[in-house]
Short mmCIF file of C-alpha atoms and ligand atoms in Angstrom, two decimals:
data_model
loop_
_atom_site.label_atom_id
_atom_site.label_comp_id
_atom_site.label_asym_id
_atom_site.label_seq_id
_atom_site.Cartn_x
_atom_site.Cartn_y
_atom_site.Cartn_z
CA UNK F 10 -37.78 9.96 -8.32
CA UNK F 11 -37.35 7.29 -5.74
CA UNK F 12 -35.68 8.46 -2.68
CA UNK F 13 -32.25 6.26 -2.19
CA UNK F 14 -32.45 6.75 1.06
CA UNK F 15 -35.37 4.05 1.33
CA UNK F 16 -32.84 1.80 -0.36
CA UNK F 17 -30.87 1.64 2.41
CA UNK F 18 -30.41 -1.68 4.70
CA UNK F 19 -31.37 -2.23 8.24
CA UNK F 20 -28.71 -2.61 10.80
CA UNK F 21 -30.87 -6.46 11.55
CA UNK F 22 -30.43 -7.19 7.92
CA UNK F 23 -26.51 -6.51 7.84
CA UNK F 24 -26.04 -8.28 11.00
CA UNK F 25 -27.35 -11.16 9.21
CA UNK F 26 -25.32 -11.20 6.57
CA UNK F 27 -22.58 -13.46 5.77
CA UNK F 28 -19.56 -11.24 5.84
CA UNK F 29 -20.74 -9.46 8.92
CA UNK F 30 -20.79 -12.48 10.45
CA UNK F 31 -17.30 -13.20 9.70
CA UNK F 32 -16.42 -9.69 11.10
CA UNK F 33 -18.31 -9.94 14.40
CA UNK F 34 -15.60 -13.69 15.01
CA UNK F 35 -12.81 -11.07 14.64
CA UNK F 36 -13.60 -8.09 16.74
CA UNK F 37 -15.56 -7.26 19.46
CA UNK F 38 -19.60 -6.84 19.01
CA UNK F 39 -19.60 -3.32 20.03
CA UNK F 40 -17.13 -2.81 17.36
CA UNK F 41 -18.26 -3.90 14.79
CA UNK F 42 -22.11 -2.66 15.84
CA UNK F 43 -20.39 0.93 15.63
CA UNK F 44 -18.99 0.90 12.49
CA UNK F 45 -21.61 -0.93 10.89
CA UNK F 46 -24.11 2.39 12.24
CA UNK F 47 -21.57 4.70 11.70
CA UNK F 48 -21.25 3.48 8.00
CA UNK F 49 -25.57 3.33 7.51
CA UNK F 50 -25.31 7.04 8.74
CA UNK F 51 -22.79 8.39 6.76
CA UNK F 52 -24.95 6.52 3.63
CA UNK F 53 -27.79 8.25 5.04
CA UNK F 54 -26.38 11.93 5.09
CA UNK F 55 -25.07 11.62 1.92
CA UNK F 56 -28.94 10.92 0.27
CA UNK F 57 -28.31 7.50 0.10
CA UNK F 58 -26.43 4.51 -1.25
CA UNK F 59 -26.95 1.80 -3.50
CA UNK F 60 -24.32 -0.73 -2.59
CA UNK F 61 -24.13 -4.69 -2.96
CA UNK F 62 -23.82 -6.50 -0.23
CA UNK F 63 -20.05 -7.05 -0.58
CA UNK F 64 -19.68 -3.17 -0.59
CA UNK F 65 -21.47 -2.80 2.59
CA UNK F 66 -19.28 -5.30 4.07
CA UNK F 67 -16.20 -3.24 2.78
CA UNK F 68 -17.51 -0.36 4.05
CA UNK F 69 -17.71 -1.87 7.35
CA UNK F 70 -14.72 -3.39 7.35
CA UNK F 71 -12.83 -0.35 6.53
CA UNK F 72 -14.56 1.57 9.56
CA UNK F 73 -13.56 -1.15 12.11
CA UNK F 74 -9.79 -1.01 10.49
CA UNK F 75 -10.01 3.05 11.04
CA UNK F 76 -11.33 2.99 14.76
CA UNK F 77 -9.13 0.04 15.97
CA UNK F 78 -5.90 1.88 14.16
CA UNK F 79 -3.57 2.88 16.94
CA UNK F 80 -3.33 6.50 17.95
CA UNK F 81 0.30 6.62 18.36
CA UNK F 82 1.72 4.51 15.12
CA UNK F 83 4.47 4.67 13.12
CA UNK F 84 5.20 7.25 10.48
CA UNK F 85 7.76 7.27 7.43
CA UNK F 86 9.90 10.81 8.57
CA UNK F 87 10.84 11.58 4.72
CA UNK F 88 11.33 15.86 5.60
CA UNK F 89 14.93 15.52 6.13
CA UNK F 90 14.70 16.54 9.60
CA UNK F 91 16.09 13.67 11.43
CA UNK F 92 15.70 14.77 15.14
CA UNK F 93 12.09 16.05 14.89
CA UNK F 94 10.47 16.30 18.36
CA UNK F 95 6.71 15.85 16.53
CA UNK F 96 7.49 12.54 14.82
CA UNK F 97 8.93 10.94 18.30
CA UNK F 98 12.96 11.95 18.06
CA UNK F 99 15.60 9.21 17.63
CA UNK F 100 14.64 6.12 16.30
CA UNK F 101 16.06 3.31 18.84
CA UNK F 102 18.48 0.45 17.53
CA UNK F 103 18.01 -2.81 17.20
CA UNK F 104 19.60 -3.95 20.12
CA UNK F 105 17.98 -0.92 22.28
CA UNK F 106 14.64 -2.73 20.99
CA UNK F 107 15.51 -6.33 21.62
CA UNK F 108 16.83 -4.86 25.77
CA UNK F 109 13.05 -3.52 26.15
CA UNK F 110 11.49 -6.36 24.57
CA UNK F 111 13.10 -8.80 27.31
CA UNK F 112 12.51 -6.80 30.21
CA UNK F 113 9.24 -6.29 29.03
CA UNK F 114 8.55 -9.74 28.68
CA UNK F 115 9.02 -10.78 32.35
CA UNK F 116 10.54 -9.69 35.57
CA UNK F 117 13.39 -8.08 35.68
CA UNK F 118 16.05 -6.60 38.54
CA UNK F 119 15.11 -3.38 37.92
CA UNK F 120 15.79 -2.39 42.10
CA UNK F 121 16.98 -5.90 43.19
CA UNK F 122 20.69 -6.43 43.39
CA UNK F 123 21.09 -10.02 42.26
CA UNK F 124 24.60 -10.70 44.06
CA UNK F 125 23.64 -10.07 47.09
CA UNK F 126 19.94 -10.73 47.28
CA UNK F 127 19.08 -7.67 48.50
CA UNK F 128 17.04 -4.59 46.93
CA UNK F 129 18.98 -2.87 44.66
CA UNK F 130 18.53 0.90 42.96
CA UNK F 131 17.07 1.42 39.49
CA UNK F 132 19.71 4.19 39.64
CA UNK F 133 22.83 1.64 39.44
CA UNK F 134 21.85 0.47 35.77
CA UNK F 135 23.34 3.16 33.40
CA UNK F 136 25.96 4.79 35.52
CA UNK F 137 28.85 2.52 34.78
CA UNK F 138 28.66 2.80 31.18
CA UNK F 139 27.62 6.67 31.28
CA UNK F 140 31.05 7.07 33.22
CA UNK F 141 33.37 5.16 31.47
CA UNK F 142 31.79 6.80 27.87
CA UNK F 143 31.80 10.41 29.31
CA UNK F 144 34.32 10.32 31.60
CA UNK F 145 32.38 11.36 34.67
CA UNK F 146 32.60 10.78 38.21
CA UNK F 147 28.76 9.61 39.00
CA UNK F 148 25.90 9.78 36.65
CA UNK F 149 21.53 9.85 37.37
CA UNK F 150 18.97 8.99 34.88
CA UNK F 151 15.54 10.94 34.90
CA UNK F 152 12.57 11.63 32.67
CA UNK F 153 14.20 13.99 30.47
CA UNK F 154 16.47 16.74 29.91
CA UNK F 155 13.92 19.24 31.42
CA UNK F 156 13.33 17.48 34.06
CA UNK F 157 16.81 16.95 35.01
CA UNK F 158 17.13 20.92 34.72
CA UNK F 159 14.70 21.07 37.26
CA UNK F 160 15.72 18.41 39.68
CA UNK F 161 19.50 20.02 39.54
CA UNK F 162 17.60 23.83 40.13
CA UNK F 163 15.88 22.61 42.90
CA UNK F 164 18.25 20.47 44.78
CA UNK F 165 21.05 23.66 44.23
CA UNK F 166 19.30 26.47 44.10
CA UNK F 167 15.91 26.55 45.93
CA UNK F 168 14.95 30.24 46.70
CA UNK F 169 18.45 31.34 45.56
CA UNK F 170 18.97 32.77 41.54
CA UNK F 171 20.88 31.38 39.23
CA UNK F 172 22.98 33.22 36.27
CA UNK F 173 22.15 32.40 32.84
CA UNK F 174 23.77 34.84 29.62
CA UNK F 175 21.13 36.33 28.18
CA UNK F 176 22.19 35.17 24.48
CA UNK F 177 21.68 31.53 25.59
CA UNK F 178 17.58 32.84 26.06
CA UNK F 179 15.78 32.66 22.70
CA UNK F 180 15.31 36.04 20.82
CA UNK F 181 18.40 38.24 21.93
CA UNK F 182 21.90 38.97 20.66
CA UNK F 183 24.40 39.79 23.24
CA UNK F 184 28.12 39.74 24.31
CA UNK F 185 28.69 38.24 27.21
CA UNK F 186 32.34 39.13 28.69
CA UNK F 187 33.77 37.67 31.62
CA UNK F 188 33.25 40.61 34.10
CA UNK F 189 29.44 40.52 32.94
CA UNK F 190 29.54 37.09 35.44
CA UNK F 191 32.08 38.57 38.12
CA UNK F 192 29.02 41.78 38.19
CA UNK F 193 26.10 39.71 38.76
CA UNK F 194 27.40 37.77 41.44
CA UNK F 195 25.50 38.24 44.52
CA UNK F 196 25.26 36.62 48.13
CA UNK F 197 22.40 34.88 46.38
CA UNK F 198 23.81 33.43 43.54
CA UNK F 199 23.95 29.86 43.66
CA UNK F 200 25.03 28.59 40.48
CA UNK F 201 26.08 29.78 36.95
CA UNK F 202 23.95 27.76 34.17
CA UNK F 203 25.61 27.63 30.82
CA UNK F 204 23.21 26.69 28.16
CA UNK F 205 23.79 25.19 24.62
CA UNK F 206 21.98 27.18 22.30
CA UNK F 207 20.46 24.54 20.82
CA UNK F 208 17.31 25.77 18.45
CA UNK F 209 19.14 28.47 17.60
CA UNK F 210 22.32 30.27 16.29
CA UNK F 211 23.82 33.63 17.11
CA UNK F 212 25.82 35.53 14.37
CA UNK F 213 27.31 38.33 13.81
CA UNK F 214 29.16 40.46 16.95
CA UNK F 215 28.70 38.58 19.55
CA UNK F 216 30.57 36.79 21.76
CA UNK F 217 30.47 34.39 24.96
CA UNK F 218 31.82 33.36 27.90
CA UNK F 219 33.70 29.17 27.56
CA UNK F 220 32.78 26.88 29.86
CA UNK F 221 36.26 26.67 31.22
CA UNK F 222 36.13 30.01 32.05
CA UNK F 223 32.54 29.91 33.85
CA UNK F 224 34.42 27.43 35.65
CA UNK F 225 37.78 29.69 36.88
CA UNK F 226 34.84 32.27 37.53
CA UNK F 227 32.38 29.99 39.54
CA UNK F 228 35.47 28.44 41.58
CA UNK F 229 36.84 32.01 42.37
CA UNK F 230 33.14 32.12 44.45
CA UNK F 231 32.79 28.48 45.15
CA UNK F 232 29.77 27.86 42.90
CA UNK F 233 28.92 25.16 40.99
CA UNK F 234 28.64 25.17 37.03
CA UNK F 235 25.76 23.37 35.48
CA UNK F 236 26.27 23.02 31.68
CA UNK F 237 22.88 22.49 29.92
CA UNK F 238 24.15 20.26 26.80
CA UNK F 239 20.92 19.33 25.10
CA UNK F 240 21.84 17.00 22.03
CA UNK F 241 24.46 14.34 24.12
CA UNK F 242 26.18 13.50 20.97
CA UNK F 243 28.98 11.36 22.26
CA UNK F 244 31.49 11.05 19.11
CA UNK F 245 32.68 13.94 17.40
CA UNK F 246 31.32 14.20 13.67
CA UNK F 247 33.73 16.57 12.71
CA UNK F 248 35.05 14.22 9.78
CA UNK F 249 31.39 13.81 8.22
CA UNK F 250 30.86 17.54 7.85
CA UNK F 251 28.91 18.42 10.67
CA UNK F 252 30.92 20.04 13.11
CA UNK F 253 31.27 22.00 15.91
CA UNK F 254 28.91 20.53 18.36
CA UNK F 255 30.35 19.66 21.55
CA UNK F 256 30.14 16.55 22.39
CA UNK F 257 29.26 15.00 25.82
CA UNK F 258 32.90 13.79 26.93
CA UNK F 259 34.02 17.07 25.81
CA UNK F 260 31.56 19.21 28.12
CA UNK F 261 32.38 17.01 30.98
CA UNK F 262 36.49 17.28 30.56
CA UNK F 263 35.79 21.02 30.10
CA UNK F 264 35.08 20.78 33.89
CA UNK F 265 31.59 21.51 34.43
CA UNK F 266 30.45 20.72 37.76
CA UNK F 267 27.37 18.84 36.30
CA UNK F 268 26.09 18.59 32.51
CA UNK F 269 22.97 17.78 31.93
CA UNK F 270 21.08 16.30 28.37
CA UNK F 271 18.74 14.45 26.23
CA UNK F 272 18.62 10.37 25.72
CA UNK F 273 16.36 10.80 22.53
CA UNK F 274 18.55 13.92 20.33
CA UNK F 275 22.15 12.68 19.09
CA UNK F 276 22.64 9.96 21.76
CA UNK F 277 20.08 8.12 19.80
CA UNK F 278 18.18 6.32 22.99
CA UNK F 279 15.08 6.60 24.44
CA UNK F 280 13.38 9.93 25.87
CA UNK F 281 15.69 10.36 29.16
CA UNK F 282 17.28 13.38 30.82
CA UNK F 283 20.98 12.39 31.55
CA UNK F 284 22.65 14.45 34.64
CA UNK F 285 26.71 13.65 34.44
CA UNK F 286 29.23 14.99 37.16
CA UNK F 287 30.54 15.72 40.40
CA UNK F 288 29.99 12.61 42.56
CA UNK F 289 29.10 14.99 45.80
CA UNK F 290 26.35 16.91 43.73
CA UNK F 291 24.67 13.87 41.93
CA UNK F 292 24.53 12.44 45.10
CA UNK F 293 22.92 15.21 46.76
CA UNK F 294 20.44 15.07 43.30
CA UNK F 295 19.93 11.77 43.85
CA UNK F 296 18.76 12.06 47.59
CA UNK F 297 16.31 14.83 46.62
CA UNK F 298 13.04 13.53 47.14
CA UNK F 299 11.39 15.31 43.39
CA UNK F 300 13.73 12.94 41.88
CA UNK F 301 11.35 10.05 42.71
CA UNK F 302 8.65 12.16 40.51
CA UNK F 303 11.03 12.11 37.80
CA UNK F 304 12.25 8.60 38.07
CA UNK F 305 12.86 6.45 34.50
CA UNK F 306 11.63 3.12 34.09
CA UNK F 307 12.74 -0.04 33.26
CA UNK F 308 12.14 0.07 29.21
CA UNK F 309 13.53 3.41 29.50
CA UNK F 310 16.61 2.02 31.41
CA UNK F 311 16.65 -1.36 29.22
CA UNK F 312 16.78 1.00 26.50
CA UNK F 313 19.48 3.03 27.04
CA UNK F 314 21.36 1.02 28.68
CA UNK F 315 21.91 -1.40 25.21
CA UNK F 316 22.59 2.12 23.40
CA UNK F 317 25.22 3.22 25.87
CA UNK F 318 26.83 -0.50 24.82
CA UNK F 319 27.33 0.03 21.41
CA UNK F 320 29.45 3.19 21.78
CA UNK F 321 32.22 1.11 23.37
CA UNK F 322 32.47 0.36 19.97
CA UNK F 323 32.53 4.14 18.05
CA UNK F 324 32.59 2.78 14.38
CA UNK F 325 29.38 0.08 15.64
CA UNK F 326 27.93 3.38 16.57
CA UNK F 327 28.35 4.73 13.27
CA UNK F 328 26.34 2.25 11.67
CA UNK F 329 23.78 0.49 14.74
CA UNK F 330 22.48 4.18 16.21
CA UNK F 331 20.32 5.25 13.40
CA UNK F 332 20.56 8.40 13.67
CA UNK F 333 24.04 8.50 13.34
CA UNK F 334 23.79 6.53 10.39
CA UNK F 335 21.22 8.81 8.98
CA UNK F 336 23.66 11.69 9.60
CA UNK F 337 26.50 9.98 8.30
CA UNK F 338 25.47 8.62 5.13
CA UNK F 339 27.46 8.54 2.15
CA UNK F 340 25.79 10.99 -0.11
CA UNK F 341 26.18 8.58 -3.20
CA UNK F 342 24.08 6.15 -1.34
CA UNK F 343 21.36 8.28 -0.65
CA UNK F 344 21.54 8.80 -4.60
CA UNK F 345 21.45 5.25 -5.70
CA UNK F 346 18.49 4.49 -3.29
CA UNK F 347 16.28 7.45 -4.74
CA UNK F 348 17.15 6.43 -7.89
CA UNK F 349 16.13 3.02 -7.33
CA UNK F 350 12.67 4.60 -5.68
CA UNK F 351 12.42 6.80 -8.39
CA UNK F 352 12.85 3.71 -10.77
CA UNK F 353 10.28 1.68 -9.22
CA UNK F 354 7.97 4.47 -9.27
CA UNK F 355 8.02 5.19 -12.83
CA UNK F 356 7.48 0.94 -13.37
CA UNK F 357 4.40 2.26 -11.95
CA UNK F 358 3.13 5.16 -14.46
CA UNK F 359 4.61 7.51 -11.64
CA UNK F 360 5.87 10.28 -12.61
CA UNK F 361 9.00 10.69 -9.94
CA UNK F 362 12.94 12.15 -10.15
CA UNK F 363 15.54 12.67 -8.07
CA UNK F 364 16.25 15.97 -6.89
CA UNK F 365 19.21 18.02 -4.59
CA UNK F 366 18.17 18.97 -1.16
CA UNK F 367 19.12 19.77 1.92
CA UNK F 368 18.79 18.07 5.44
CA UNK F 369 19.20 18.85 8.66
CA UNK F 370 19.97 17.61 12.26
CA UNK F 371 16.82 19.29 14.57
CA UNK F 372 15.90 18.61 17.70
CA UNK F 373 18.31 20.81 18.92
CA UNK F 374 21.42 20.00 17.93
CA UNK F 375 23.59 21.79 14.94
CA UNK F 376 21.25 24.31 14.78
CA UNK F 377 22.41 25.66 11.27
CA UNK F 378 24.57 22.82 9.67
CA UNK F 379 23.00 21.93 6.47
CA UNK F 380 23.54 18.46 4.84
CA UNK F 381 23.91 17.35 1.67
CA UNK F 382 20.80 14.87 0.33
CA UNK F 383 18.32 13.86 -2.10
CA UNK F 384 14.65 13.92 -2.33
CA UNK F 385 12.33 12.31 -4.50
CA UNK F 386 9.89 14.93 -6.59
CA UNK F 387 6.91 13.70 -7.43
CA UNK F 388 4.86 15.34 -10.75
CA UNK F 389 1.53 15.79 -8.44
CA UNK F 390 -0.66 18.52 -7.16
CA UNK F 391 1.33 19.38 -3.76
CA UNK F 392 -1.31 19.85 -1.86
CA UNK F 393 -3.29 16.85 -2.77
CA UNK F 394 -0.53 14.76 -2.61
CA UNK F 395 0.71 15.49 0.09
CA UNK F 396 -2.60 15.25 2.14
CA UNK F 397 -2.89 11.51 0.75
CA UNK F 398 0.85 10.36 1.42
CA UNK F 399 -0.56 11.82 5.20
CA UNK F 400 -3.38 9.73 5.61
CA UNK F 401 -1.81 6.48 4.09
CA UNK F 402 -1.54 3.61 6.27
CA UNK F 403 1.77 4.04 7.03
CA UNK F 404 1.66 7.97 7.07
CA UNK F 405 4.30 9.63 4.95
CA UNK F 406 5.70 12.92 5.91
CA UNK F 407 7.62 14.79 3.47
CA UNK F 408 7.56 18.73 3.29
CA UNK F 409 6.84 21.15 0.53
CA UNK F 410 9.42 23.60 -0.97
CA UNK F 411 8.54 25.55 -3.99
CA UNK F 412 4.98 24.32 -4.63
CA UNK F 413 6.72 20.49 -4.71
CA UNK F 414 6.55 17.58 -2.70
CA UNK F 415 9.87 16.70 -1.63
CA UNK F 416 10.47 13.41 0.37
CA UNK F 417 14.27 13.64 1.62
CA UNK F 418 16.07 9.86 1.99
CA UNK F 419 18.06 10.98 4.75
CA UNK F 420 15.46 10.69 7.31
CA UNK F 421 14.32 7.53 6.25
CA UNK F 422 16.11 4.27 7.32
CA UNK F 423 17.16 1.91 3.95
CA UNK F 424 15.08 -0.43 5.32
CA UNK F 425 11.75 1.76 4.68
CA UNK F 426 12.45 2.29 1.00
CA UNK F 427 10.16 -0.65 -0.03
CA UNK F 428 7.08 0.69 1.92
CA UNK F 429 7.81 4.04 1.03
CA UNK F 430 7.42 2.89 -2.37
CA UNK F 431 4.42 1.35 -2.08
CA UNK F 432 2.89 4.35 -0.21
CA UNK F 433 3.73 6.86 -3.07
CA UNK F 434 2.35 4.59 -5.25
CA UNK F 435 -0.99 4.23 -3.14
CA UNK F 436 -1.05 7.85 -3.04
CA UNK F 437 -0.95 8.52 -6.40
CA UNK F 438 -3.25 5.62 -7.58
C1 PLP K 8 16.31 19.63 23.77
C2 PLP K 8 16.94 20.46 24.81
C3 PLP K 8 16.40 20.47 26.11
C4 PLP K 8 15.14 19.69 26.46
O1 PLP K 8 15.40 18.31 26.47
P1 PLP K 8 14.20 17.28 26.73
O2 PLP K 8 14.91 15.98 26.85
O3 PLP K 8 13.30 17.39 25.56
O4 PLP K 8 13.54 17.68 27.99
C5 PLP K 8 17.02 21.25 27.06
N1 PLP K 8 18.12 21.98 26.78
C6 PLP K 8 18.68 21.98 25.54
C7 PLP K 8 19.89 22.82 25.31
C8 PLP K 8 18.10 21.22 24.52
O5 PLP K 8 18.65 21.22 23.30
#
């Protein structure tokens, strides 16, 4: 038998052909050099490969598309986990997009004050809106919510200890009484932290100590309060059925000497830790020379700046922050726009219905509310499937339950439906 390895062609030959010509106008030599090796190699290990010369040029082609593919891309989030910190948080809205876009685009006055002509601070952008939303005296915008936990430690409590109830630490039930706080006061102490337990719920006999009362305890010493919120949801969703999250006006009227919390969870901005308070301590924050390791920048700031705007407006909100619209969602519309998936699907030979399911809120925020939604189930090996709705172009992420595929509308914006759609079907072809 003739060995097909002898069959195949030389990298000269290729180079010489017509559609490798075409490929080597549209990316860079080295590129295309690569791919065109790396494709004559992976011919070679497999014992060879008769192929027409169109096919080789496919071939190629396809390797240049999957080594010039961005590392970080978009995704289609379709596991009904709409905060999820490994597919990149909140989406932004539109106008948070358009604010980075034009300071991206040119110059901007980013620590130039334009009235007077004089430098300015990147620290002035966000604090009038974070004020008048939250009700706080000063406000100071860093990297994120761990880093702002940090800054605050170190600029109030450098070589001093801190109090923290042990049921706010992952992986312990506890009561935590007043008197447990009077106790552990020491000569040391230099703040009381109160943390939102975020990733986590507590039930059964427990109980904890209120933030108002941390405060009647801290003042009785003359310590401050710092009030770790996490999520920063800023409107109550009490009337949508997921309640009982405080939200970020709330923990600053409960009197908190500073409350500190994520841009990118239910705020529905970009990454940024958010510090909101006492205008003598964030100044004293502010001066602290690790905040200029921590310091945002301007497509951060441009950001969240247009996303702060839109809550002057709740009800725009609602419907422009998509993660509030995700969480908010009329339940019948989530319905008609699987069915109208599912619909397409089956156009398509594609075996797909609409099923119950449940999302939820992640990223540390409502850590047990469960809300009502749909999924599409596809008939499909689970596995398989779901491997190849992974390594689409754009990825699809659903989650298995039950040995099925489930890909929950809740997490995915409307406007996704159509390319979801066309990714199933790619999937399954
Ligand atoms: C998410 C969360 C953090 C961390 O926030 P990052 O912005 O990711 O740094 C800290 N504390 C709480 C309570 C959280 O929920």
């Amino acid at each position: 038998m003739r060995d097909a390895r002898r069959d195949l062609p030389s990298v000269s030959s290729l180079l010489e052909t017509a559609g490798v010509k075409q490929l080597l106008e549209q990316h860079p030599r080295n590129v295309v050099l690569d791919a065109l090796r790396d494709s004559v190699e992976a011919a070679r290990s497999a014992g060879g490969s008769h192929k027409t010369e169109q096919q080789w040029v496919d071939t190629i082609a396809s390797a240049i598309r999957n080594a010039t593919r961005p590392s970080l891309r978009r995704v289609i989030n379709a596991t009904g986990v709409i905060l999820h910190t490994n597919l990149g948080r909140a989406p932004l809205a539109g106008a948070a997009i358009r604010a980075i876009e034009q300071v991206a685009e040119g110059f901007s006055n980013l620590e130039y004050d334009i009235a007077s002509g004089k430098r300015g601070s990147r620290y002035s952008h966000c604090v009038g809106l974070l004020t008048q939303l939250t009700g706080a005296e000063d406000a100071l915008v860093v990297n994120n919510c761990a880093a702002a936990m940090v800054l605050t430690l170190n600029t109030l409590a450098q070589r001093k200890e801190v109090l923290v109830s042990r049921g706010e630490l992952v992986g312990t039930t506890n009561r935590t009484h007043d008197d447990d706080y009077r106790r552990a006061i020491t000569p040391k102490t230099a703040a009381i932290v109160k943390v939102h337990r975020s990733n986590f719920a507590i039930e059964g006999f427990t109980a904890d100590v209120s933030v108002e009362r941390l405060v009647f305890i801290a003042a009785e010493h003359g310590l401050p309060v710092i009030h770790d919120l996490g999520s920063g949801l800023m409107l109550s969703l009490d009337e949508y059925g997921v309640g009982g999250e405080p939200t970020a006006p709330s923990a600053v009227a409960s009197g908190a000497t500073l409350v500190l919390m994520s841009g990118d969870k239910l705020l529905g901005g970009p990454q940024a830790g958010i510090i909101l308070g006492k205008s003598a301590f964030v100044a004293k924050l502010r001066k602290n020379p690790l905040a200029r390791a921590m310091r945002v920048d301007k497509l951060t700031l441009a950001a969240l700046e247009a996303t702060l705007r839109i809550y002057l407006d709740p009800k725009q909100a609602l419907k422009q922050i998509p993660v509030l619209a995700m969480l908010t969602e009329r339940l019948e519309k989530i319905e008609t726009r699987a069915h109208s998936i599912a619909e397409a699907l089956r156009a398509r030979g594609i075996d797909a219905e609409v099923v119950p399911s449940e999302a939820s809120v992640g990223g540390g925020a409502f850590p047990t509310a469960k809300i009502p939604s749909r999924a599409l189930s596809i008939k499909a090996d689970a596995a398989h499937f779901e491997e190849a709705l992974r390594l689409g172009d754009p990825a699809v992420i659903g989650r298995i339950a039950e040995g099925k595929l489930l890909l929950d509308l809740r997490s995915v914006t409307p406007g996704e439906d159509g390319v979801l759609t066309t990714a199933i079907a790619k999937a399954r072809a």
